[in-house]
PDB file of C-alpha atoms in Angstrom:
ATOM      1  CA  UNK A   1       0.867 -32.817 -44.642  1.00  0.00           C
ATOM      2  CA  UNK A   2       2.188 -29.713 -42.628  1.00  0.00           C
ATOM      3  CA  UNK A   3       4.052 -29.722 -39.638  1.00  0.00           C
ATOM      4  CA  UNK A   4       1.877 -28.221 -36.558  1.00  0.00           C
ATOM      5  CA  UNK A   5       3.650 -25.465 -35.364  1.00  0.00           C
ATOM      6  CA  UNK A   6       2.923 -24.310 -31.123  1.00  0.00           C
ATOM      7  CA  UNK A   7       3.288 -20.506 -31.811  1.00  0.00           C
ATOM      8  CA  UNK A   8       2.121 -19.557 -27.937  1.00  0.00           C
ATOM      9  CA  UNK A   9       2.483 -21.050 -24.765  1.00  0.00           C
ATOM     10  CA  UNK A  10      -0.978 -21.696 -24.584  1.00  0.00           C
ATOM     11  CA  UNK A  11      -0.707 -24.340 -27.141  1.00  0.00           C
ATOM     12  CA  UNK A  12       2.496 -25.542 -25.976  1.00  0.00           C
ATOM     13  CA  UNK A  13       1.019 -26.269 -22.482  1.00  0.00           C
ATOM     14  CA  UNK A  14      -2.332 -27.898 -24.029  1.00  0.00           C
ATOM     15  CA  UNK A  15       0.091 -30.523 -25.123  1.00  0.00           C
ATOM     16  CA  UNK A  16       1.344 -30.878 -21.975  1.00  0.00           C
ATOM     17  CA  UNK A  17      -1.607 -31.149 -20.510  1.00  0.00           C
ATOM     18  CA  UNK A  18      -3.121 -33.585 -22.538  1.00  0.00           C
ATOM     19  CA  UNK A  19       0.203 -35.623 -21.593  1.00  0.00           C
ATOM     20  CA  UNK A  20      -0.814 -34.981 -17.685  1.00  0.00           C
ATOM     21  CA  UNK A  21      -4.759 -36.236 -18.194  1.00  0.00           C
ATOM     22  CA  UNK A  22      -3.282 -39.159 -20.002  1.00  0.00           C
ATOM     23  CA  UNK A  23      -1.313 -40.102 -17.117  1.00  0.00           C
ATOM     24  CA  UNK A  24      -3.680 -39.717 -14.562  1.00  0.00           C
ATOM     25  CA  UNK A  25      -6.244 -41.913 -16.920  1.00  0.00           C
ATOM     26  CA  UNK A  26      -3.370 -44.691 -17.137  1.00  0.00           C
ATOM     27  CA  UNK A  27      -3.621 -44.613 -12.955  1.00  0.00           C
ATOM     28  CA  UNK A  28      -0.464 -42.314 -12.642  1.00  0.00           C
ATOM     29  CA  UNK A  29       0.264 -38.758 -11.212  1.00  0.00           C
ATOM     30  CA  UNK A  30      -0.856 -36.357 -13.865  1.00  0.00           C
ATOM     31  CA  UNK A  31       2.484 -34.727 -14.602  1.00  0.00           C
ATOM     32  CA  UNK A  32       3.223 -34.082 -18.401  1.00  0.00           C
ATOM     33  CA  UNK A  33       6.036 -32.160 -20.357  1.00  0.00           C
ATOM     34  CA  UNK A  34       6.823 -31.306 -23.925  1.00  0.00           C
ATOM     35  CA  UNK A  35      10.219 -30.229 -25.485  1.00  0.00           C
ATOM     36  CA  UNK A  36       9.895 -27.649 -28.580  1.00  0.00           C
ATOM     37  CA  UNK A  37      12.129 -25.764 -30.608  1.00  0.00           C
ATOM     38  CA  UNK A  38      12.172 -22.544 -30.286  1.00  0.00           C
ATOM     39  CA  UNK A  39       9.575 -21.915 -33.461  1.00  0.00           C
ATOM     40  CA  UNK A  40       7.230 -24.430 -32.114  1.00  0.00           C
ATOM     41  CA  UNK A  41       7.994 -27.569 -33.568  1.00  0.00           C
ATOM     42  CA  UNK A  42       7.055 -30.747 -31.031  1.00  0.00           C
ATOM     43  CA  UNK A  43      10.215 -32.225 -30.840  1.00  0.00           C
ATOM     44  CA  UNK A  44       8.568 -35.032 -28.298  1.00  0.00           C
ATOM     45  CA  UNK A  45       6.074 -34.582 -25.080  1.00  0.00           C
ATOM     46  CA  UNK A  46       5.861 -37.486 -22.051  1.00  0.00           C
ATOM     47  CA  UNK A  47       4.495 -38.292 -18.954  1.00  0.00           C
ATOM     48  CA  UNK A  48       5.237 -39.193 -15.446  1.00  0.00           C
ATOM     49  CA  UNK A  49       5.540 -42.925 -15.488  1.00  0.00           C
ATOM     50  CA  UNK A  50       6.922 -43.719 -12.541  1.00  0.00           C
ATOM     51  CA  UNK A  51       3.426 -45.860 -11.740  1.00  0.00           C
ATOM     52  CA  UNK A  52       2.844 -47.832 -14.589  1.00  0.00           C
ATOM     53  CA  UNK A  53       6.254 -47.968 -15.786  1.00  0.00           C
ATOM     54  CA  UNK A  54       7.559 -49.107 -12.099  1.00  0.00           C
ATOM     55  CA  UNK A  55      10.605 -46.374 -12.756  1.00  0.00           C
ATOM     56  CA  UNK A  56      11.435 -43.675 -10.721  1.00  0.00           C
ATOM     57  CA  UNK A  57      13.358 -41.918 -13.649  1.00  0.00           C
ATOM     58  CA  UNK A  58      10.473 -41.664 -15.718  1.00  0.00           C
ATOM     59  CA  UNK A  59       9.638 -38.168 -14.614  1.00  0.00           C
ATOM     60  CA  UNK A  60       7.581 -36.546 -17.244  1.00  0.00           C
ATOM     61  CA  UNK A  61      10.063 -33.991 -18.111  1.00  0.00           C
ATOM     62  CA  UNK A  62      12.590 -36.824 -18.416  1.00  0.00           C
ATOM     63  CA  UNK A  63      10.212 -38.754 -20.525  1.00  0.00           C
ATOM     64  CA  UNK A  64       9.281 -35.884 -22.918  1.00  0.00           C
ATOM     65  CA  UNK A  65      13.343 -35.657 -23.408  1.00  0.00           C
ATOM     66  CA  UNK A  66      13.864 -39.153 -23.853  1.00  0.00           C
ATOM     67  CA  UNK A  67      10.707 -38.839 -26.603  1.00  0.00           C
ATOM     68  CA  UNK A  68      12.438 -36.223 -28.410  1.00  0.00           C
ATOM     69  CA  UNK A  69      15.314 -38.039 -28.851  1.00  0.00           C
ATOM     70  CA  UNK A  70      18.849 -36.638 -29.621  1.00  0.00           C
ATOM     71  CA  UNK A  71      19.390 -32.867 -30.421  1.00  0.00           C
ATOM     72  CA  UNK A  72      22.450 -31.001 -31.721  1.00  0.00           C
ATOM     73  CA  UNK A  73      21.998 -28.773 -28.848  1.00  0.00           C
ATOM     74  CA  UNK A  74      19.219 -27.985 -26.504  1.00  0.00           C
ATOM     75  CA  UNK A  75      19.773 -24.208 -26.234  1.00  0.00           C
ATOM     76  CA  UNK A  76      17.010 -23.209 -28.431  1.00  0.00           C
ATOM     77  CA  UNK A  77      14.356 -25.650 -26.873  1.00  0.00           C
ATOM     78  CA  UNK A  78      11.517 -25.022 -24.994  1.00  0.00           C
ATOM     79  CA  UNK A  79      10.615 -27.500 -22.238  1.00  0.00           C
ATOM     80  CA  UNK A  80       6.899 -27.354 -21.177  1.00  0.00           C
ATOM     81  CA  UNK A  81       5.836 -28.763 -18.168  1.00  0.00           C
ATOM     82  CA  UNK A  82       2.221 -28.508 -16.321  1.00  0.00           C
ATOM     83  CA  UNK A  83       4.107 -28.863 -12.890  1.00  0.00           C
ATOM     84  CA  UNK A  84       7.537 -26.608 -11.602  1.00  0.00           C
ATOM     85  CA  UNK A  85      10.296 -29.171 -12.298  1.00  0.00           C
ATOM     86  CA  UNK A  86      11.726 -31.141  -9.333  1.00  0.00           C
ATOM     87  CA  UNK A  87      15.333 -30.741  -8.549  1.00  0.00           C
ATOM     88  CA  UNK A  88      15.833 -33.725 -10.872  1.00  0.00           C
ATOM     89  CA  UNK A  89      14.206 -32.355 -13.803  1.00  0.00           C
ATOM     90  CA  UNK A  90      15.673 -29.116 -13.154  1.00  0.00           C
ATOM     91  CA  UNK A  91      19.126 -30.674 -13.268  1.00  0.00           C
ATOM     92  CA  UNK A  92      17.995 -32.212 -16.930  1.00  0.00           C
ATOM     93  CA  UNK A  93      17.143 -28.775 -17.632  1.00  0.00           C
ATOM     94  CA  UNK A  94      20.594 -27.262 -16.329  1.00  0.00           C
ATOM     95  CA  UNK A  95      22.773 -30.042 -17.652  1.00  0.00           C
ATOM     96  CA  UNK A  96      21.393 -29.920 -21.218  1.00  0.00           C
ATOM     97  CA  UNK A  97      21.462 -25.778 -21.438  1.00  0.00           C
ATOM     98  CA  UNK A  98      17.253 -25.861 -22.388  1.00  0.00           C
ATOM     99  CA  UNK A  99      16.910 -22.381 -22.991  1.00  0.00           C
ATOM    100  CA  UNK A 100      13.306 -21.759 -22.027  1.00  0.00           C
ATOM    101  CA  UNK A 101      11.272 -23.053 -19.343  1.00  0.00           C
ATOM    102  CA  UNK A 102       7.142 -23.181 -19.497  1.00  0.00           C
ATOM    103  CA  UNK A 103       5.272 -24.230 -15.637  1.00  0.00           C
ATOM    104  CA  UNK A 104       1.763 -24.549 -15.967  1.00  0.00           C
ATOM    105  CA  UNK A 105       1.548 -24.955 -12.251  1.00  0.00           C
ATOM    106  CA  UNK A 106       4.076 -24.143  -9.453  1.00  0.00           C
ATOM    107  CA  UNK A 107       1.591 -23.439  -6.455  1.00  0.00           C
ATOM    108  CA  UNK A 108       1.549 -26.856  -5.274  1.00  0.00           C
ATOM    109  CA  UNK A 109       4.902 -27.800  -5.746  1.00  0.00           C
ATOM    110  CA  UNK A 110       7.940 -24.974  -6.490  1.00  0.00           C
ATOM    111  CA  UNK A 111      10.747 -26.970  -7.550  1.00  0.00           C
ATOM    112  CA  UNK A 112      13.878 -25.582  -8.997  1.00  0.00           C
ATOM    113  CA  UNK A 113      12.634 -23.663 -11.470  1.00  0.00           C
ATOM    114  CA  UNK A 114      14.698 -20.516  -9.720  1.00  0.00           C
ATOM    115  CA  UNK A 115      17.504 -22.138  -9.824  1.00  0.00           C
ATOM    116  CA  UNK A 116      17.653 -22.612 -13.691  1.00  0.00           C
ATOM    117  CA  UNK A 117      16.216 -19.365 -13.780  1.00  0.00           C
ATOM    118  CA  UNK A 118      19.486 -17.933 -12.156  1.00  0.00           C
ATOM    119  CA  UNK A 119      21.263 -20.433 -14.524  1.00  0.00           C
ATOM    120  CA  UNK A 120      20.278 -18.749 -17.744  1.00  0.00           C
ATOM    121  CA  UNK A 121      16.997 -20.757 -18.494  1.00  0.00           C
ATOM    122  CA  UNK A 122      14.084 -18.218 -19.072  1.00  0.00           C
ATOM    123  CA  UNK A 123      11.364 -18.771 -16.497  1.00  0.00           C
ATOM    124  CA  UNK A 124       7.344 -18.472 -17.168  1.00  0.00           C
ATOM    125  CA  UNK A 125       4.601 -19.584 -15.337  1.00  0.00           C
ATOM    126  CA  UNK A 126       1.625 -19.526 -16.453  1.00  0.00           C
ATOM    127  CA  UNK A 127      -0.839 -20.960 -13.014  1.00  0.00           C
ATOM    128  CA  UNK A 128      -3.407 -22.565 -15.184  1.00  0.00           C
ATOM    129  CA  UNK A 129      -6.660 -22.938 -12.929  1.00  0.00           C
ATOM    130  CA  UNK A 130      -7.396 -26.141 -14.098  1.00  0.00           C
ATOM    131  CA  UNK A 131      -3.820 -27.956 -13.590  1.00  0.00           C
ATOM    132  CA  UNK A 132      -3.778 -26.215 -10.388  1.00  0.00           C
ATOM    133  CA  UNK A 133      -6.766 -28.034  -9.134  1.00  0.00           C
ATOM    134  CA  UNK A 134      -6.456 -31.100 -10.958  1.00  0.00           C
ATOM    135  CA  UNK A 135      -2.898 -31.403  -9.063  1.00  0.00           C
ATOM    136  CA  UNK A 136      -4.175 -30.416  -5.701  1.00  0.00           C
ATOM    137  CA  UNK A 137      -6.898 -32.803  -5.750  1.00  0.00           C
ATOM    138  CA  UNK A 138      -4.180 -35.498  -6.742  1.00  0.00           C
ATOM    139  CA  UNK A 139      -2.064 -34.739  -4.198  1.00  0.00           C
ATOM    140  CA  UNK A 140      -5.022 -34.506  -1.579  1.00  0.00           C
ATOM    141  CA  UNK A 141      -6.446 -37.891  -2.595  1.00  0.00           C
ATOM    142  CA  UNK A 142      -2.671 -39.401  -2.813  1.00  0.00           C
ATOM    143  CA  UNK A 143      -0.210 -37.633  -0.194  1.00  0.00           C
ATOM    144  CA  UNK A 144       1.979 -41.436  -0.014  1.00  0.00           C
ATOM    145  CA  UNK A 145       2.029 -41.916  -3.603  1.00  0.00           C
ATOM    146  CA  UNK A 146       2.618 -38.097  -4.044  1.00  0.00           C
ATOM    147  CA  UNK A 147       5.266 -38.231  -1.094  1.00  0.00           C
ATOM    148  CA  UNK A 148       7.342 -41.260  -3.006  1.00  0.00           C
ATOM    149  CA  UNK A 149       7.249 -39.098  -6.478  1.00  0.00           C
ATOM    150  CA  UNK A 150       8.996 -36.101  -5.090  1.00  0.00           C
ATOM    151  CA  UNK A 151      11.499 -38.004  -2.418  1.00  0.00           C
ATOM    152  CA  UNK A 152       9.312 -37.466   0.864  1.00  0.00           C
ATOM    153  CA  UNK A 153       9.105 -39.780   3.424  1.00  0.00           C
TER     154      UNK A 153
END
């Protein structure tokens, strides 16, 4: 059987996105994340698990990483996340040299994406209606839970 192969970022971020709406179905915050190479293999995808995990490292940028297991080198990756990566993630991002960056949503939360922007990670966002409302609605109908995820009081 033949590898799948995630030629646009459309089809990258569906698999992130199925990652997010199986996190929020599990009871969690509907994050998700995939790493791919640069030609579109799935190297792994993840979501936030910081709910039914009980972990606050289980971001689901960190989890799609951990999935993936160990590279050679991360340059020619391709992280894809339906949410603009918190300063944690973004530090995964920046410590491991991932060369591309995917947000499918980063109007209601901009994390750090710049930052590994002006780092050498290329940047693009992508808004997606649909993650944009799913997220607000999350955030709307769970500001303390939402709060504790990204280090609010």
């Amino acid at each position: 059987m033949a590898e799948t192969i995630y030629a646009s970022d459309a089809e990258k971020l569906a698999v992130a996105k199925a990652e997010a709406m199986k996190g929020l179905a599990e009871g969690g915050i509907p994050i998700g994340a995939a790493l791919f190479s640069t030609d579109g293999r799935l190297l792994g995808s993840g979501h936030n698990r910081r709910v039914q995990d009980g972990d606050a490292a289980m971001h689901a940028e960190t989890n799609a990483f951990h999935n993936a297991g160990r590279q050679r080198s991360y340059r020619d990756t391709v992280m894809v996340t339906t949410l603009s990566p918190c300063w944690y993630c973004s530090g995964l991002v920046r410590q491991f040299g991932i060369g591309r960056v995917v947000v499918g949503d980063d109007k209601n939360f901009m994390g750090g994406q710049d930052w590994v922007a002006e780092h050498g990670a290329q940047l693009t966002v992508v808004n997606d209606p649909e993650l944009i409302e799913v997220m607000g609605r999350f955030i709307a109908e769970n500001p303390a839970l939402w709060n504790e995820d990204i280090g609010e009081d």
